[in-house]
DNA sequence: CGAACCCTTGAGTCTGATCAAGCATTGTGG
DNA sequence: CCACAATGCTTGATCAGACTCAAGGGTTCG
């Protein structure tokens, strides 16, 4: 029976080697981490999308910022939690390693998103996260959080709104996974990405993917080859323009039609692609 | 192109007729609802798993309890939110209707779980919920929530712990959906159920399913026929005993082995079922 | 320049969706 | 109290779509 356990799950990465996977060993309080820069209370509240009141604006308190080179882990599933984090810049992959060693990508987080809140309950992170690009995260000491919230109502409100917002997005995973066809899943994922970018004031048409095909595959419950193929389908149908990780939504309506559909279109003649193979 | 939109998504229910789907129209403040029973602040905090302090224990404040006959909707996706709810008894299905009219089951909630917290951000529920059996939910008025939390720290703490706890469980959906084989998905789902029951002091071996096969199917991203078949497989393998909605975990280790595996076992000879067909 | 990784494409196999039909269970009304 | 209707559950047969295995080119980094 042990052989069964050892058998490799297909289509998933055993470990993302990256280049600089430092694998910080649960000790975020190491001196080097107390970082190069800090952020004021007012800026933090603004980052969270709240309105800094007079009290918080005048407050001299500031928070350290954790700088994350690409590939750096921020939290470790099961690791003791000393901080919660607010992403200030960049993007991270949010995942869980399942028992067989493969990673189960819950989602991706960007600026404004809060990481590690689940540690409020057990004191441990429930998810792992690694930076997909050079990123920054504001560190909020878990031990002082309760008092901070009491002392600074504006922070309290902003945090709550943010958590509620993230809870509302919890259905996104179900949304993509509910789709039966791979093309539909990918179309929905791209639309979600587009929405997230728009929420953050970036272009919702032109998106630079920070994650690999394999990450996307693990997120959507598909094989990475299938992601490649589905990108090809969406591109040939005229919905997207795809060149490596640089994608552009050419025809949003057609993309939405794909996302709505439950089965692939087949001969629906969505678009007449003139040249059958224009990818060359 | 409209024909495509109208086409029916396979293996999913358009609407759960039930017997008493009242479909309360967003007006929880209708006089009849202001309910038959109330619950004290101390009891509420206890329900949430917190420790009522002296302040809250002495407080005379109480909250109305919403009684939900089976099939009754508690929240409506997109509906204006006046309350958040804490499940006091029973169980509910938590879902979202996708654009094509099919329901996308995010999960199931039981005693202690909080419903509707996402409304803290936009003021609207992001998910629908219906009672799977006769249930009760404590109503917390959203408008007074901020002040309540300030006035009663014990409530505040309990709510936070509860939210954090639910956030930590957010990975469960990914856990089941990540599995490739239907048998594995179902095995993981059963184990999750078992865990939830154990958390609530119920038997983790004998479980009475309150949801239909179709609900499970929508949750796991499978067809309901497949759920039936997979239950059959797990039963034949000796992991479970299944009679309609009454299931018993006979061999937890074998079930976990199924859950770990990514492909079905095939000829792994997990168990020797002596009589090939003992279901009769 | 080489190594490692990422992305793409192809061919074959197999799981699970789909369609269809029968049985079981439940609740209802006569 | 029983027959009936409506759901829910199960099982069978077929077929399409996605995983798997395999191999090639592209890109990045040291």
Coordinates of C-alpha atoms (C1' of nucleotides) in Angstrom, one line a residue:
Chain A
X1 CA 0.0 0.0 0.0
X2 CA 2.9 2.3 0.4
X3 CA 3.6 2.1 -3.2
X4 CA 0.2 3.6 -3.8
X5 CA 1.0 6.6 -1.6
X6 CA 4.3 7.2 -3.4
X7 CA 2.8 7.1 -6.8
X8 CA 3.0 10.5 -8.5
X9 CA -0.1 12.6 -9.1
X10 CA -0.2 13.3 -12.7
X11 CA -0.1 16.8 -14.1
X12 CA 1.1 18.5 -11.0
X13 CA 4.4 19.8 -9.8
X14 CA 6.0 18.2 -6.9
X15 CA 7.7 21.4 -5.8
X16 CA 8.3 24.7 -7.5
X17 CA 12.0 25.1 -7.5
X18 CA 12.0 28.7 -8.5
X19 CA 15.3 30.3 -8.1
X20 CA 15.2 31.7 -4.7
X21 CA 13.0 29.5 -2.7
X22 CA 14.5 30.5 0.7
X23 CA 11.9 28.6 2.7
X24 CA 12.1 30.8 5.7
X25 CA 11.8 28.5 8.6
X26 CA 8.8 29.9 10.5
X27 CA 10.8 32.7 12.1
X28 CA 9.7 35.9 10.6
X29 CA 11.2 37.7 13.5
X30 CA 14.7 37.1 12.4
X31 CA 16.6 40.4 12.4
X32 CA 17.1 40.6 8.7
X33 CA 13.5 40.6 8.0
X34 CA 12.7 43.7 10.0
X35 CA 12.8 45.4 6.9
X36 CA 14.2 48.2 5.0
X37 CA 11.0 50.2 4.9
X38 CA 8.0 51.0 7.0
X39 CA 4.5 52.2 6.3
X40 CA 2.4 54.6 8.3
X41 CA -0.9 53.7 9.9
X42 CA -2.7 56.1 7.6
X43 CA -1.1 54.6 4.5
X44 CA -2.0 51.1 5.6
X45 CA -5.6 52.0 6.1
X46 CA -5.6 53.6 2.7
X47 CA -4.0 50.5 1.2
X48 CA -6.9 48.5 2.7
X49 CA -9.3 50.8 1.0
X50 CA -10.5 52.5 4.2
X51 CA -10.7 56.2 5.2
X52 CA -8.0 57.2 7.6
X53 CA -9.7 59.3 10.3
X54 CA -7.9 62.1 12.2
X55 CA -6.8 59.8 15.0
X56 CA -5.1 57.4 12.8
X57 CA -3.6 60.1 10.6
X58 CA -2.0 61.8 13.5
X59 CA -0.8 58.5 14.9
X60 CA 2.9 58.0 14.6
X61 CA 2.7 54.2 14.5
X62 CA 4.2 52.5 11.5
X63 CA 4.5 48.9 10.3
X64 CA 7.4 47.0 8.8
X65 CA 7.3 46.0 5.2
X66 CA 8.5 42.6 4.1
X67 CA 10.2 42.6 0.8
X68 CA 9.7 39.4 -1.2
X69 CA 11.9 38.6 -4.1
X70 CA 10.2 36.3 -6.6
X71 CA 9.9 32.8 -5.3
X72 CA 10.1 33.7 -1.7
X73 CA 7.7 32.1 0.6
X74 CA 5.6 34.3 2.9
X75 CA 3.6 31.8 4.9
X76 CA 3.9 28.1 5.4
X77 CA 0.9 25.9 5.8
X78 CA 0.8 24.7 9.3
X79 CA 3.6 27.1 10.4
X80 CA 3.2 29.1 13.6
X81 CA 1.8 32.6 12.7
X82 CA 3.3 35.7 14.2
X83 CA 1.9 38.2 11.6
X84 CA -0.8 38.7 9.2
X85 CA 0.1 40.4 6.0
X86 CA -1.4 43.0 3.6
X87 CA 0.0 42.8 0.1
X88 CA 1.4 46.2 -0.8
X89 CA 2.8 45.4 -4.2
X90 CA 3.2 42.3 -6.4
X91 CA 1.4 39.1 -6.4
X92 CA 1.5 35.8 -4.7
X93 CA 0.3 32.2 -5.2
X94 CA -1.9 31.0 -2.4
X95 CA -1.9 27.2 -2.0
X96 CA -2.0 24.1 0.1
X97 CA 0.2 21.1 -0.3
X98 CA -2.0 18.0 -0.3
X99 CA -0.8 14.9 1.4
X100 CA 0.8 13.5 -1.6
X101 CA 3.1 16.5 -2.0
X102 CA 1.2 18.3 -4.8
X103 CA 0.1 21.8 -4.5
X104 CA -3.5 22.7 -4.5
X105 CA -3.7 26.3 -5.7
X106 CA -6.5 28.0 -3.8
X107 CA -6.0 31.3 -5.7
X108 CA -3.8 34.3 -6.3
X109 CA -3.5 37.4 -4.2
X110 CA -2.6 40.9 -5.2
X111 CA -2.3 44.4 -3.7
X112 CA -4.7 45.0 -0.9
X113 CA -5.4 41.4 -0.2
X114 CA -4.9 40.1 3.3
X115 CA -2.9 37.0 4.0
X116 CA -3.0 34.8 7.0
X117 CA -6.2 35.9 8.7
X118 CA -7.2 32.3 9.3
X119 CA -4.4 32.2 11.9
X120 CA -6.6 34.3 14.2
X121 CA -8.3 31.1 15.2
X122 CA -5.6 28.5 15.6
X123 CA -2.4 30.6 15.6
X124 CA -1.2 28.7 12.5
X125 CA -1.4 29.5 8.9
X126 CA -3.7 27.3 6.9
X127 CA -2.1 28.1 3.6
X128 CA 1.2 28.6 2.0
X129 CA 2.1 31.5 -0.2
X130 CA 5.0 32.4 -2.4
X131 CA 5.7 35.5 -4.4
X132 CA 5.2 35.2 -8.1
X133 CA 7.2 38.4 -8.7
X134 CA 9.1 40.8 -6.5
X135 CA 6.5 41.8 -4.0
X136 CA 6.0 43.7 -0.7
X137 CA 3.8 42.9 2.2
X138 CA 3.0 44.9 5.3
X139 CA 3.4 43.0 8.5
X140 CA 0.8 43.3 11.2
X141 CA 1.8 41.6 14.5
X142 CA -0.8 39.1 15.4
X143 CA -0.2 39.6 19.1
X144 CA -1.0 43.3 19.0
X145 CA -3.8 43.1 16.5
X146 CA -6.7 43.0 19.0
X147 CA -5.4 46.1 20.8
X148 CA -4.6 47.8 17.5
X149 CA -8.1 47.3 16.3
X150 CA -9.5 48.7 19.5
X151 CA -7.2 51.7 19.5
X152 CA -7.7 52.5 15.8
X153 CA -11.3 52.1 14.7
X154 CA -10.5 53.1 11.1
X155 CA -8.1 50.2 10.9
X156 CA -10.7 47.9 12.4
X157 CA -13.3 49.0 9.9
X158 CA -11.0 48.7 6.9
X159 CA -9.8 45.3 7.9
X160 CA -13.4 44.1 8.3
X161 CA -14.4 45.4 5.0
X162 CA -11.4 43.8 3.4
X163 CA -12.2 40.4 4.9
X164 CA -15.8 40.6 3.9
X165 CA -14.7 41.4 0.4
X166 CA -12.4 38.4 0.3
X167 CA -15.1 36.2 1.7
X168 CA -17.4 37.4 -1.1
X169 CA -14.7 36.3 -3.6
X170 CA -14.6 32.9 -2.1
X171 CA -17.1 31.7 -4.6
X172 CA -14.7 32.2 -7.5
X173 CA -13.0 28.9 -7.0
X174 CA -16.3 27.2 -7.2
X175 CA -17.2 29.2 -10.2
X176 CA -14.3 28.0 -12.2
X177 CA -14.4 24.4 -11.0
X178 CA -18.1 24.1 -11.7
X179 CA -17.5 24.4 -15.4
X180 CA -17.3 21.1 -17.1
X181 CA -15.2 22.0 -20.1
X182 CA -11.6 23.1 -19.8
X183 CA -12.2 26.0 -22.2
X184 CA -15.0 27.3 -20.1
X185 CA -12.9 27.0 -16.9
X186 CA -10.1 28.9 -18.5
X187 CA -12.4 31.6 -19.9
X188 CA -13.9 32.1 -16.5
X189 CA -10.5 32.3 -14.9
X190 CA -9.4 34.9 -17.4
X191 CA -12.5 37.0 -16.7
X192 CA -11.9 36.7 -13.0
X193 CA -8.4 37.9 -13.5
X194 CA -9.6 40.7 -15.5
X195 CA -12.0 41.7 -12.8
X196 CA -9.3 41.7 -10.2
X197 CA -7.0 43.8 -12.3
X198 CA -9.8 46.3 -12.9
X199 CA -10.5 46.5 -9.2
X200 CA -6.9 47.5 -8.7
X201 CA -6.9 50.1 -11.4
X202 CA -4.9 48.1 -13.9
X203 CA -5.9 47.3 -17.4
X204 CA -8.7 44.7 -17.6
X205 CA -7.9 44.0 -21.2
X206 CA -4.2 43.5 -21.2
X207 CA -3.0 41.1 -18.5
X208 CA 0.5 39.9 -17.8
X209 CA 0.3 36.5 -16.2
X210 CA 2.6 36.1 -13.3
X211 CA 1.9 32.5 -12.8
X212 CA 3.0 29.5 -14.8
X213 CA 0.6 27.3 -16.8
X214 CA 1.1 24.6 -14.2
X215 CA -0.1 27.0 -11.5
X216 CA -3.2 27.8 -13.5
X217 CA -3.7 24.1 -14.1
X218 CA -3.4 23.3 -10.4
X219 CA -5.9 26.1 -9.7
X220 CA -8.4 24.9 -12.3
X221 CA -8.0 21.2 -11.6
X222 CA -6.7 20.5 -15.1
X223 CA -3.5 19.3 -16.6
X224 CA -1.0 21.9 -17.7
X225 CA -1.1 20.6 -21.3
X226 CA -4.8 21.3 -21.3
X227 CA -4.3 24.9 -20.3
X228 CA -2.0 25.3 -23.2
X229 CA -4.5 23.8 -25.5
X230 CA -7.4 25.8 -24.2
X231 CA -5.4 29.0 -24.5
X232 CA -5.0 28.0 -28.1
X233 CA -8.7 27.4 -28.5
X234 CA -9.6 30.8 -27.1
X235 CA -7.0 32.5 -29.2
X236 CA -8.1 30.8 -32.4
X237 CA -11.7 31.7 -31.6
X238 CA -10.7 35.3 -31.5
X239 CA -11.4 35.9 -27.8
X240 CA -7.8 36.3 -26.7
X241 CA -4.4 37.1 -28.1
X242 CA -1.9 35.0 -26.3
X243 CA 1.9 35.3 -26.4
X244 CA 3.4 33.4 -23.6
X245 CA 2.3 35.1 -20.4
X246 CA 1.1 38.2 -22.1
X247 CA -2.6 37.9 -22.9
X248 CA -5.0 40.4 -24.2
X249 CA -8.8 40.1 -24.2
X250 CA -9.7 40.9 -27.8
X251 CA -13.4 40.1 -27.7
X252 CA -14.8 40.3 -24.2
X253 CA -18.3 39.2 -25.3
X254 CA -17.1 36.1 -27.1
X255 CA -15.0 35.3 -24.0
X256 CA -18.1 35.7 -21.8
X257 CA -20.0 33.4 -24.1
X258 CA -17.4 30.8 -23.6
X259 CA -17.5 31.3 -19.8
X260 CA -21.3 30.9 -19.8
X261 CA -21.3 27.8 -21.8
X262 CA -21.1 24.5 -20.1
X263 CA -20.0 22.5 -23.0
X264 CA -17.6 23.5 -25.6
X265 CA -19.2 25.2 -28.6
X266 CA -18.3 22.7 -31.2
X267 CA -19.5 23.9 -34.5
X268 CA -21.3 26.9 -33.1
X269 CA -19.4 29.1 -35.6
X270 CA -18.7 31.7 -32.9
X271 CA -16.2 33.4 -35.1
X272 CA -15.0 32.9 -38.6
X273 CA -11.2 32.8 -38.1
X274 CA -10.5 33.3 -41.8
X275 CA -7.2 31.7 -41.7
X276 CA -7.4 28.5 -39.9
X277 CA -3.9 28.7 -38.6
X278 CA -2.9 32.2 -38.0
X279 CA -0.7 31.5 -35.0
X280 CA 2.4 31.3 -37.2
Chain B
X1 CA -26.2 32.1 -30.2
X2 CA -29.1 32.4 -27.9
X3 CA -29.7 28.7 -28.3
X4 CA -26.4 28.0 -26.8
X5 CA -27.2 30.1 -23.7
X6 CA -30.5 28.3 -23.3
X7 CA -29.1 24.9 -23.5
X8 CA -29.3 23.0 -20.3
X9 CA -26.3 22.3 -18.2
X10 CA -26.1 18.6 -17.7
X11 CA -26.3 16.9 -14.3
X12 CA -27.5 19.9 -12.4
X13 CA -30.8 20.9 -11.0
X14 CA -32.5 24.0 -12.3
X15 CA -34.3 24.5 -9.1
X16 CA -34.8 22.5 -5.9
X17 CA -38.6 22.3 -5.6
X18 CA -38.6 20.8 -2.2
X19 CA -42.0 21.0 -0.6
X20 CA -42.0 24.3 1.2
X21 CA -39.7 26.6 -0.8
X22 CA -41.2 29.8 0.5
X23 CA -38.6 32.0 -1.1
X24 CA -39.0 34.7 1.4
X25 CA -38.6 37.9 -0.6
X26 CA -35.7 39.8 1.1
X27 CA -37.8 41.0 3.9
X28 CA -36.6 39.4 7.0
X29 CA -38.3 42.1 9.0
X30 CA -41.7 41.0 8.2
X31 CA -43.7 40.7 11.5
X32 CA -44.2 37.0 11.4
X33 CA -40.5 36.4 11.4
X34 CA -39.7 38.2 14.6
X35 CA -39.7 35.0 16.0
X36 CA -41.0 32.7 18.6
X37 CA -37.8 32.5 20.6
X38 CA -34.8 34.6 21.5
X39 CA -31.3 33.8 22.6
X40 CA -29.3 35.7 25.2
X41 CA -26.0 37.3 24.5
X42 CA -24.2 34.8 26.7
X43 CA -25.8 31.9 24.9
X44 CA -24.8 33.4 21.5
X45 CA -21.2 33.7 22.5
X46 CA -21.2 30.2 23.8
X47 CA -22.7 29.0 20.5
X48 CA -19.9 30.7 18.7
X49 CA -17.4 28.9 20.8
X50 CA -16.3 31.9 22.9
X51 CA -16.1 32.5 26.6
X52 CA -18.8 34.8 27.8
X53 CA -17.3 37.3 30.2
X54 CA -19.0 38.9 33.1
X55 CA -20.1 41.9 31.1
X56 CA -21.9 39.9 28.5
X57 CA -23.3 37.4 31.0
X58 CA -25.0 40.1 32.9
X59 CA -26.2 41.9 29.8
X60 CA -29.9 41.5 29.2
X61 CA -29.6 41.8 25.5
X62 CA -31.0 39.0 23.4
X63 CA -31.3 38.1 19.7
X64 CA -34.2 36.8 17.7
X65 CA -34.0 33.3 16.3
X66 CA -35.2 32.5 12.8
X67 CA -36.9 29.2 12.5
X68 CA -36.4 27.6 9.2
X69 CA -38.5 24.7 8.0
X70 CA -36.8 22.4 5.5
X71 CA -36.5 24.0 2.1
X72 CA -36.7 27.6 3.4
X73 CA -34.3 30.1 2.0
X74 CA -32.3 32.1 4.5
X75 CA -30.3 34.4 2.2
X76 CA -30.5 35.2 -1.4
X77 CA -27.5 35.9 -3.6
X78 CA -27.5 39.5 -4.4
X79 CA -30.3 40.3 -1.9
X80 CA -29.9 43.3 0.4
X81 CA -28.6 42.1 3.7
X82 CA -30.1 43.2 7.0
X83 CA -28.7 40.5 9.2
X84 CA -25.9 38.1 9.5
X85 CA -26.9 34.7 10.9
X86 CA -25.4 32.1 13.2
X87 CA -26.7 28.6 12.7
X88 CA -28.1 27.4 16.0
X89 CA -29.4 24.0 14.8
X90 CA -29.8 22.1 11.6
X91 CA -27.9 22.4 8.4
X92 CA -28.0 24.5 5.2
X93 CA -26.8 24.4 1.7
X94 CA -24.6 27.3 0.7
X95 CA -24.6 28.0 -3.0
X96 CA -24.5 30.4 -5.9
X97 CA -26.6 30.3 -8.9
X98 CA -24.5 30.6 -12.0
X99 CA -25.6 32.6 -14.9
X100 CA -27.1 29.7 -16.7
X101 CA -29.4 29.0 -13.8
X102 CA -27.7 26.1 -12.2
X103 CA -26.5 26.0 -8.7
X104 CA -23.0 26.0 -7.7
X105 CA -22.8 24.5 -4.2
X106 CA -20.0 26.2 -2.3
X107 CA -20.5 24.0 0.7
X108 CA -22.7 23.1 3.6
X109 CA -23.1 24.8 7.0
X110 CA -24.0 23.5 10.4
X111 CA -24.4 24.7 14.0
X112 CA -22.0 27.5 14.9
X113 CA -21.3 28.5 11.3
X114 CA -21.8 32.2 10.4
X115 CA -23.8 33.1 7.3
X116 CA -23.7 36.3 5.4
X117 CA -20.5 37.9 6.7
X118 CA -19.5 38.9 3.2
X119 CA -22.4 41.4 3.4
X120 CA -20.2 43.5 5.7
X121 CA -18.5 44.8 2.6
X122 CA -21.2 45.5 0.0
X123 CA -24.3 45.2 2.1
X124 CA -25.5 42.4 -0.1
X125 CA -25.3 38.6 0.4
X126 CA -23.0 37.0 -2.1
X127 CA -24.5 33.5 -1.6
X128 CA -27.8 31.8 -1.3
X129 CA -28.7 29.4 1.5
X130 CA -31.5 27.0 2.1
X131 CA -32.3 24.8 5.0
X132 CA -31.7 21.1 4.3
X133 CA -33.7 20.2 7.4
X134 CA -35.7 22.1 10.0
X135 CA -33.2 24.6 11.3
X136 CA -32.7 27.6 13.4
X137 CA -30.5 30.7 12.9
X138 CA -29.7 33.5 15.3
X139 CA -30.2 36.9 13.7
X140 CA -27.6 39.6 14.2
X141 CA -28.7 43.0 12.9
X142 CA -26.0 44.2 10.5
X143 CA -26.6 47.9 11.3
X144 CA -25.9 47.4 15.0
X145 CA -23.1 45.0 14.6
X146 CA -20.2 47.5 14.8
X147 CA -21.5 48.9 18.0
X148 CA -22.3 45.5 19.4
X149 CA -18.8 44.4 18.8
X150 CA -17.4 47.5 20.6
X151 CA -19.7 47.1 23.5
X152 CA -19.2 43.4 24.0
X153 CA -15.6 42.4 23.5
X154 CA -16.4 38.7 24.2
X155 CA -18.8 38.7 21.2
X156 CA -16.2 40.5 19.1
X157 CA -13.5 37.9 19.9
X158 CA -15.9 35.0 19.4
X159 CA -17.0 36.3 16.0
X160 CA -13.4 36.8 14.9
X161 CA -12.3 33.4 15.9
X162 CA -15.3 31.9 14.1
X163 CA -14.5 33.8 10.9
X164 CA -10.9 32.8 11.1
X165 CA -12.0 29.2 11.5
X166 CA -14.3 29.4 8.5
X167 CA -11.5 31.0 6.5
X168 CA -9.3 28.1 7.4
X169 CA -11.9 25.7 6.0
X170 CA -12.0 27.6 2.7
X171 CA -9.4 25.2 1.3
X172 CA -11.8 22.3 1.6
X173 CA -13.5 23.0 -1.6
X174 CA -10.2 23.1 -3.4
X175 CA -9.3 19.9 -1.6
X176 CA -12.2 17.9 -3.1
X177 CA -12.0 19.6 -6.5
X178 CA -8.3 19.0 -6.9
X179 CA -8.8 15.2 -6.9
X180 CA -9.0 13.8 -10.3
X181 CA -11.0 10.7 -9.8
X182 CA -14.6 10.8 -8.7
X183 CA -14.1 8.2 -6.1
X184 CA -11.3 10.2 -4.5
X185 CA -13.4 13.3 -4.5
X186 CA -16.3 11.6 -2.8
X187 CA -13.9 10.0 -0.3
X188 CA -12.5 13.3 0.6
X189 CA -15.9 14.8 0.9
X190 CA -17.0 12.1 3.3
X191 CA -13.9 12.6 5.4
X192 CA -14.6 16.3 5.5
X193 CA -18.1 15.7 6.6
X194 CA -16.8 13.3 9.3
X195 CA -14.5 16.0 10.5
X196 CA -17.3 18.6 10.7
X197 CA -19.5 16.2 12.6
X198 CA -16.7 15.5 15.0
X199 CA -16.1 19.2 15.6
X200 CA -19.7 19.5 16.6
X201 CA -19.7 16.5 18.9
X202 CA -21.6 14.2 16.7
X203 CA -20.6 10.8 15.6
X204 CA -17.8 10.9 13.0
X205 CA -18.5 7.4 11.9
X206 CA -22.2 7.4 11.4
X207 CA -23.5 10.3 9.3
X208 CA -26.9 11.1 8.1
X209 CA -26.7 13.0 4.9
X210 CA -29.1 15.9 4.8
X211 CA -28.4 16.8 1.2
X212 CA -29.4 15.0 -2.0
X213 CA -27.0 13.2 -4.3
X214 CA -27.5 16.0 -6.7
X215 CA -26.4 18.6 -4.1
X216 CA -23.3 16.6 -3.5
X217 CA -22.7 16.3 -7.2
X218 CA -23.0 20.0 -7.7
X219 CA -20.6 20.5 -4.8
X220 CA -18.0 18.1 -6.2
X221 CA -18.4 19.1 -9.8
X222 CA -19.7 15.7 -10.9
X223 CA -22.9 14.3 -12.2
X224 CA -25.3 12.9 -9.7
X225 CA -25.2 9.5 -11.3
X226 CA -21.5 9.5 -10.7
X227 CA -22.1 10.1 -7.0
X228 CA -24.3 7.1 -6.9
X229 CA -21.7 5.0 -8.6
X230 CA -18.9 6.2 -6.4
X231 CA -20.8 5.5 -3.3
X232 CA -21.2 2.0 -4.7
X233 CA -17.5 1.7 -5.2
X234 CA -16.6 2.9 -1.7
X235 CA -19.2 0.5 -0.3
X236 CA -18.0 -2.5 -2.3
X237 CA -14.5 -1.7 -1.3
X238 CA -15.5 -2.0 2.3
X239 CA -14.9 1.6 3.3
X240 CA -18.5 2.6 3.8
X241 CA -21.8 1.2 4.4
X242 CA -24.4 3.1 2.5
X243 CA -28.1 2.9 2.7
X244 CA -29.7 5.8 1.1
X245 CA -28.7 8.9 3.1
X246 CA -27.4 6.9 6.1
X247 CA -23.7 6.3 5.7
X248 CA -21.3 4.7 8.1
X249 CA -17.5 4.8 7.8
X250 CA -16.6 1.2 8.3
X251 CA -12.9 1.3 7.5
X252 CA -11.5 4.8 8.0
X253 CA -8.0 3.9 6.9
X254 CA -9.2 2.5 3.6
X255 CA -11.3 5.6 3.1
X256 CA -8.3 7.8 3.7
X257 CA -6.3 5.7 1.3
X258 CA -8.9 6.4 -1.3
X259 CA -8.8 10.1 -0.4
X260 CA -5.1 10.2 -0.8
X261 CA -5.0 8.5 -4.1
X262 CA -5.3 10.5 -7.2
X263 CA -6.4 7.7 -9.5
X264 CA -8.7 5.0 -8.7
X265 CA -7.0 2.0 -7.3
X266 CA -7.9 -0.4 -10.0
X267 CA -6.5 -3.8 -9.1
X268 CA -4.8 -2.6 -5.9
X269 CA -6.6 -5.3 -3.9
X270 CA -7.4 -2.9 -1.2
X271 CA -9.8 -5.2 0.4
X272 CA -11.0 -8.7 -0.3
X273 CA -14.7 -8.4 -0.4
X274 CA -15.3 -12.1 -0.1
X275 CA -18.7 -12.0 -1.6
X276 CA -18.5 -9.9 -4.7
X277 CA -22.0 -8.7 -4.4
X278 CA -23.0 -8.4 -0.8
X279 CA -25.3 -5.4 -1.3
X280 CA -28.3 -7.7 -1.6
Chain C
dC1 C1' 27.1 27.9 -23.7
dG2 C1' 24.5 24.7 -21.0
dA3 C1' 21.0 23.5 -17.8
dA4 C1' 16.7 23.9 -16.2
dC5 C1' 12.3 25.1 -16.8
dC6 C1' 8.3 26.5 -19.3
dC7 C1' 5.3 26.1 -23.2
dT8 C1' 3.4 23.7 -27.1
dT9 C1' 1.8 19.9 -29.9
dG10 C1' 0.7 15.0 -31.0
dA11 C1' -1.4 10.2 -30.3
dG12 C1' -3.7 6.9 -27.5
dT13 C1' -6.4 5.5 -23.5
dC14 C1' -9.9 5.9 -20.1
dT15 C1' -12.7 8.2 -16.9
dG16 C1' -17.0 10.4 -16.3
dA17 C1' -21.0 13.0 -18.7
dT18 C1' -25.0 11.9 -21.1
dC19 C1' -29.1 9.6 -22.3
dA20 C1' -32.4 6.2 -20.8
dA21 C1' -34.9 3.3 -18.0
dG22 C1' -36.4 1.0 -13.6
dC23 C1' -36.7 0.8 -8.6
dA24 C1' -37.2 3.0 -3.9
dT25 C1' -39.0 6.3 -0.9
dT26 C1' -41.8 9.8 0.6
dG27 C1' -45.8 12.3 1.1
dT28 C1' -50.5 13.3 -0.4
dG29 C1' -55.2 13.0 -1.1
dG30 C1' -59.2 10.3 -1.7
Chain D
dC1 C1' -55.6 3.0 4.8
dC2 C1' -54.1 2.6 0.3
dA3 C1' -53.1 4.1 -4.3
dC4 C1' -50.7 7.5 -6.7
dA5 C1' -47.7 11.1 -7.9
dA6 C1' -43.3 13.2 -7.4
dT7 C1' -38.5 12.9 -6.2
dG8 C1' -34.7 10.7 -5.3
dC9 C1' -31.6 6.9 -6.2
dT10 C1' -29.5 3.3 -8.9
dT11 C1' -27.7 1.0 -12.9
dG12 C1' -26.6 0.2 -17.9
dA13 C1' -24.6 1.6 -22.6
dT14 C1' -22.4 4.9 -25.4
dC15 C1' -19.2 8.5 -26.5
dA16 C1' -16.6 12.7 -26.1
dG17 C1' -13.2 15.2 -23.7
dA18 C1' -9.2 15.4 -20.7
dC19 C1' -5.3 12.9 -18.8
dT20 C1' -1.2 10.6 -19.8
dC21 C1' 3.0 9.8 -22.1
dA22 C1' 6.3 11.6 -25.3
dA23 C1' 9.0 14.7 -27.7
dG24 C1' 10.3 19.3 -29.6
dG25 C1' 11.3 24.3 -29.4
dG26 C1' 11.6 28.6 -26.6
dT27 C1' 13.2 31.2 -22.8
dT28 C1' 15.8 32.5 -18.8
dC29 C1' 19.5 32.3 -15.8
dG30 C1' 24.0 31.2 -14.1

